[in-house]
Coordinates of N, CA and C in Angstrom, one line a residue:
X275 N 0.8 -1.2 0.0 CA 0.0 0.0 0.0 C 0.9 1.3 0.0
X276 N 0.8 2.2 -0.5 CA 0.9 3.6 -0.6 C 0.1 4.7 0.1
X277 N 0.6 5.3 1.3 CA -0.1 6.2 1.6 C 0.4 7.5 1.8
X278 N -0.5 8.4 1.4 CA 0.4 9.8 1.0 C -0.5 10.7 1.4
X279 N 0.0 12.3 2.0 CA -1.3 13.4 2.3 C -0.9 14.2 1.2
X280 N -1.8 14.9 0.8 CA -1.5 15.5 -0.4 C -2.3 16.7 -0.1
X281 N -1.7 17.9 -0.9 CA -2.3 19.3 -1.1 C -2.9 19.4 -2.3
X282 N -4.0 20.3 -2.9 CA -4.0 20.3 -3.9 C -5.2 21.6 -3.9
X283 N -5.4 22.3 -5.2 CA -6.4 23.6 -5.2 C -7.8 22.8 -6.2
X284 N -8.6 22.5 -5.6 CA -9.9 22.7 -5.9 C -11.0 23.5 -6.1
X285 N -11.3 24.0 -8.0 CA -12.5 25.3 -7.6 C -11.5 26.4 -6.8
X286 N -10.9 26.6 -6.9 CA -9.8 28.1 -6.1 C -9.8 27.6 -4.8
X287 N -9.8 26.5 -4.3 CA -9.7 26.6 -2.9 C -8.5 25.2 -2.2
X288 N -8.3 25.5 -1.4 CA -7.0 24.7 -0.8 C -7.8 23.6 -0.5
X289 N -7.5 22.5 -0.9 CA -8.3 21.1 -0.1 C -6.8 20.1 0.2
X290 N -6.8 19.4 1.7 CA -5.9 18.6 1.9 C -6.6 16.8 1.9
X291 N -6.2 16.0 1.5 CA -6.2 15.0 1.3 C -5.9 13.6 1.6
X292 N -6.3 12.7 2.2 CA -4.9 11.3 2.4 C -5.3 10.5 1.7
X293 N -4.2 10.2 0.6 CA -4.7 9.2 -0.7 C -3.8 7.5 0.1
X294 N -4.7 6.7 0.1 CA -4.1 5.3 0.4 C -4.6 4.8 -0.5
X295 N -3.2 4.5 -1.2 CA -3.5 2.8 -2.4 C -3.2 1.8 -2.6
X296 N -4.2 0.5 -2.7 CA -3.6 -0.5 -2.2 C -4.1 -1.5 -3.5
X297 N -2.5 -2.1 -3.9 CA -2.6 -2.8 -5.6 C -2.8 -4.1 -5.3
X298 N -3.6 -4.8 -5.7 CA -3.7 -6.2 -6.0 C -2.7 -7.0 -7.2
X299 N -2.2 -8.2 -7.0 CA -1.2 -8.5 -7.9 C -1.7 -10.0 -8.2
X300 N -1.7 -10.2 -9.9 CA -1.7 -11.6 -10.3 C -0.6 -12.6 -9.7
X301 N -1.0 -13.9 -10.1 CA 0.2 -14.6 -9.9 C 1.7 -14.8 -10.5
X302 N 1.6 -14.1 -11.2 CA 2.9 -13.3 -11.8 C 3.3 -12.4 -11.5
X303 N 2.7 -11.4 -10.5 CA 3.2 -10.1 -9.5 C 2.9 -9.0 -10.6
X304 N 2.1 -8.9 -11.6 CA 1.5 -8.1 -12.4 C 0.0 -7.7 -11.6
X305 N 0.6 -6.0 -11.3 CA -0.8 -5.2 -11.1 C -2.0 -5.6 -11.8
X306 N -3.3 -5.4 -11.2 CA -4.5 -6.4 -11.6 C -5.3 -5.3 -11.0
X307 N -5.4 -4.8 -10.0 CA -6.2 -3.8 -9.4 C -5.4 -3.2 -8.5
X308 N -6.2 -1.9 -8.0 CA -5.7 -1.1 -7.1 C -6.8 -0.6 -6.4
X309 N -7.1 -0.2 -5.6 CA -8.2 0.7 -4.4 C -7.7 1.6 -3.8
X310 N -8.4 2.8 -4.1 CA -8.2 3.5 -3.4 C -9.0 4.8 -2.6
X311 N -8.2 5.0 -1.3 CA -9.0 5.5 -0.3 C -8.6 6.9 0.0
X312 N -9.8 7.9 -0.5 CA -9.5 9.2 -0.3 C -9.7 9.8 0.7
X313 N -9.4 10.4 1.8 CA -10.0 11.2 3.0 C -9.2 12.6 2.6
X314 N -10.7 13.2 3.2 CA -10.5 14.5 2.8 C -10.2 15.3 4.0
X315 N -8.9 15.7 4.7 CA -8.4 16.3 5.4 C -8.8 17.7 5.8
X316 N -9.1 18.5 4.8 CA -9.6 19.9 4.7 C -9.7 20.3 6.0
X317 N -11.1 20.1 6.7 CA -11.6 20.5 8.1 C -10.8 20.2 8.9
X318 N -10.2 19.6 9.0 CA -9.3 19.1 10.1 C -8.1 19.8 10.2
X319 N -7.3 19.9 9.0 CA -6.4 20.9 8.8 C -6.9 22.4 9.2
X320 N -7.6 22.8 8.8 CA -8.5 24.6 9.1 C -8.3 24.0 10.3
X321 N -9.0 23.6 11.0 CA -9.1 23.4 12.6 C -7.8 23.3 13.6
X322 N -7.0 22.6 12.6 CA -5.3 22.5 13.0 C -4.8 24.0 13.5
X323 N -5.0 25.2 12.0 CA -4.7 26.0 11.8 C -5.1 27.1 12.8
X324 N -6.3 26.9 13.2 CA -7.2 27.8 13.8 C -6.4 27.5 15.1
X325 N -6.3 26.3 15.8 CA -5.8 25.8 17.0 C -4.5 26.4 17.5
X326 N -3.4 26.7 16.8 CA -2.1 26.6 16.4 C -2.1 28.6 16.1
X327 N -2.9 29.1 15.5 CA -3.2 30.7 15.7 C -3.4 30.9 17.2
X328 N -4.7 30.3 17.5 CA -5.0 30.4 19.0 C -4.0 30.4 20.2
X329 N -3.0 28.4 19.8 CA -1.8 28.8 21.1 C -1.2 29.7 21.0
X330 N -0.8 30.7 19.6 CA 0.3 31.3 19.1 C -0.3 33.1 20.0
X331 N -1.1 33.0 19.8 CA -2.0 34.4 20.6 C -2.2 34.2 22.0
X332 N -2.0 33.1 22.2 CA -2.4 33.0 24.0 C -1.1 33.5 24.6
X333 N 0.2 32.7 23.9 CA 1.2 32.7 24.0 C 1.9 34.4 24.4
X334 N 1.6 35.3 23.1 CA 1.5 36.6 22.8 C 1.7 36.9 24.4
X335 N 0.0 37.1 24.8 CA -0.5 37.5 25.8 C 0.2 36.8 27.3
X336 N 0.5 35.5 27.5 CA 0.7 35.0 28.6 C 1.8 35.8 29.1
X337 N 3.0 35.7 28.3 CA 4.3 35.8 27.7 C 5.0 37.5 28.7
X338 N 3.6 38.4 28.2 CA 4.1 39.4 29.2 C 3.6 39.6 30.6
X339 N 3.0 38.5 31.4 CA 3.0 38.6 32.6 C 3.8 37.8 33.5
X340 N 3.8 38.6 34.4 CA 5.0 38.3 35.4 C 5.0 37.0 36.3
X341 N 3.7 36.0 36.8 CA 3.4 35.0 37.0 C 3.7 33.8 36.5
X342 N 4.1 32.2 36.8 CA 4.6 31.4 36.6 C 2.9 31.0 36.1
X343 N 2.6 31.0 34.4 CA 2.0 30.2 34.3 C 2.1 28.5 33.2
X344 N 1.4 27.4 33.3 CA 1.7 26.1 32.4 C 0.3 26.3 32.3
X345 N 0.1 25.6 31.0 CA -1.0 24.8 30.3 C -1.1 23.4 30.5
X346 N -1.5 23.0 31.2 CA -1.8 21.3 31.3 C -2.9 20.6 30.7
X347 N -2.5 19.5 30.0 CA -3.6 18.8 28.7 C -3.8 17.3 29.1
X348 N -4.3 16.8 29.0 CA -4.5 15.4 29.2 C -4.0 14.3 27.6
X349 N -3.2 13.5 28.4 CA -2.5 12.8 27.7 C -3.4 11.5 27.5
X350 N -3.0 10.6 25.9 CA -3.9 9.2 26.0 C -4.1 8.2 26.9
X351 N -3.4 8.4 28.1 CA -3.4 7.6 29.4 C -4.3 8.9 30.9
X352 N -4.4 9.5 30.4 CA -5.4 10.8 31.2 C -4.4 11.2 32.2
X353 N -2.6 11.0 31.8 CA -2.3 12.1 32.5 C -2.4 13.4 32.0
X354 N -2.0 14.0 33.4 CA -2.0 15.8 33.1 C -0.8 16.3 32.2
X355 N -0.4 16.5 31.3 CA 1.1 16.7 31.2 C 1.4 18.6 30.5
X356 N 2.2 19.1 30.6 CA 2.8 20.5 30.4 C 2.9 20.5 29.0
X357 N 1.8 21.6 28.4 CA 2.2 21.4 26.9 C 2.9 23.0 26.5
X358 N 2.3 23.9 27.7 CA 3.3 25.5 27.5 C 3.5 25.7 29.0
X359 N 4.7 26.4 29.0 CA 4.9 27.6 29.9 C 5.2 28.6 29.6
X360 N 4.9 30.3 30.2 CA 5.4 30.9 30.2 C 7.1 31.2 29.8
X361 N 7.0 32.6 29.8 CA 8.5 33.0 30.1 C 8.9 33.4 31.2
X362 N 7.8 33.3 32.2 CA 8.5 33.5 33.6 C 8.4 32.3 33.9
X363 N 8.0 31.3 33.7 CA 7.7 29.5 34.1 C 9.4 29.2 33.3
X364 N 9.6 29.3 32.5 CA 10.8 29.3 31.6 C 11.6 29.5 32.7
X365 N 12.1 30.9 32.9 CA 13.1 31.6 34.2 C 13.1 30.8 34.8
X366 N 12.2 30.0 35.5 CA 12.6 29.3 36.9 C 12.8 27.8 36.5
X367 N 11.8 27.1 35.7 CA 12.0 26.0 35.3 C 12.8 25.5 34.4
X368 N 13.2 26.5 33.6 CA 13.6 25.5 32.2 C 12.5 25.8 31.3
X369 N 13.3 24.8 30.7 CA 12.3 23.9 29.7 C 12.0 22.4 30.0
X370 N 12.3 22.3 31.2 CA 12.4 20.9 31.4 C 10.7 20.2 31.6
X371 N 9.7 21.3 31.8 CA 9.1 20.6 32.3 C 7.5 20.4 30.9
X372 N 7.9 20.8 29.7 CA 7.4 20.7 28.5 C 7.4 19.4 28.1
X373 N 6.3 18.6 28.2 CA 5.4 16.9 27.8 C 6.1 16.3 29.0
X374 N 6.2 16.7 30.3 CA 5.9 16.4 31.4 C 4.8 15.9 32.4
X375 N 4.5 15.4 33.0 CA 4.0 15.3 34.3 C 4.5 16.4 34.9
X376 N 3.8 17.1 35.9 CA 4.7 18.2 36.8 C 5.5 17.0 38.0
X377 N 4.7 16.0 38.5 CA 5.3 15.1 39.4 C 7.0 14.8 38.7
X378 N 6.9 14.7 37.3 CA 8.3 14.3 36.9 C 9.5 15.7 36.8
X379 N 9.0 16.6 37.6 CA 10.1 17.8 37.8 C 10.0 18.4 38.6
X380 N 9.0 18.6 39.6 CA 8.7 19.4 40.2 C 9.2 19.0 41.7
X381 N 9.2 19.3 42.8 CA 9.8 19.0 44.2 C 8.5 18.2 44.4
X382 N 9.0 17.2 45.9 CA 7.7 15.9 46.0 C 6.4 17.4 46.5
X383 N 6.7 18.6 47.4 CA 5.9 18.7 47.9 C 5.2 19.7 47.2
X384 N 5.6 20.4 46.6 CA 5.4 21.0 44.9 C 4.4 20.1 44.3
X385 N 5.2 18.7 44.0 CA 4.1 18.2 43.3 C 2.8 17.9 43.7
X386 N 3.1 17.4 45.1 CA 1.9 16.8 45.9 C 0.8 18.4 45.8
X387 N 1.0 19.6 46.1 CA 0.3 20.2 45.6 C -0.9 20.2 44.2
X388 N 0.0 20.5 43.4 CA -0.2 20.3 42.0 C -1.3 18.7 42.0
X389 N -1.1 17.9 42.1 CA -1.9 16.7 42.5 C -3.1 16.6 42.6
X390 N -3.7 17.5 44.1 CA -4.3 18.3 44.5 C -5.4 18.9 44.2
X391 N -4.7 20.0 43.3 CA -5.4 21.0 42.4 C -6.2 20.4 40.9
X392 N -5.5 19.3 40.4 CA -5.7 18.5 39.3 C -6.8 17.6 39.6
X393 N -6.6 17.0 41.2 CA -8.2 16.3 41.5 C -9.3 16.9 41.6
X394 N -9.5 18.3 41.6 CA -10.4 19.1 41.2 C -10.9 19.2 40.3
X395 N -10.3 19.1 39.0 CA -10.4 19.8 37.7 C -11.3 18.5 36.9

């Protein structure tokens, strides 16, 4: 099988695509058929985009306040894990603590906090 995302302009407009094809072969190993499966990415992409503007503007804004702030997202296993921090979170932490657990950087009583606050949410 062959699978590929593809860009392409439709009617003046941007459409994104995932072409999967998959060849069937005689007993000679001579192509005989092929199928294939188009998904149309479009919305998903826009939605990407829209997403990805959004962190980029939150960011903007976080960026000049003086407060330690993280964004925490839930991961496939429903941990909590750090997907931004500030630039005052930056100053003190690093970067260490970006697709983290806070437990996996943070001091035990730090974290036990944090813990805490997340059993709320």
């Amino acid at each position: 099988p062959v699978n590929r995302e593809l860009t392409a302009m439709l009617n003046g407009e941007r459409r994104h695509a995932n072409v999967l094809v998959t060849p069937f072969f005689d007993d000679h190993g001579a192509c005989i058929r092929t199928i294939w499966r188009i998904t149309d990415l479009s919305e998903q992409r826009a939605a990407e985009g829209e997403r990805d503007r959004a962190i980029r503007q939150q960011s903007v804004i976080l960026d000049d306040i003086s407060d330690l702030i993280y964004v925490f997202e839930r991961d496939e296993e429903g941990d909590f894990r750090i997907t931004y921090g500030n630039v005052a979170a930056h100053n003190a932490y690093g970067e260490r603590g970006i697709g983290k657990r806070f437990d996996e950087f943070l001091d035990p009583g730090e974290a036990e906090i944090c813990a805490a606050l997340l059993q709320r949410v």
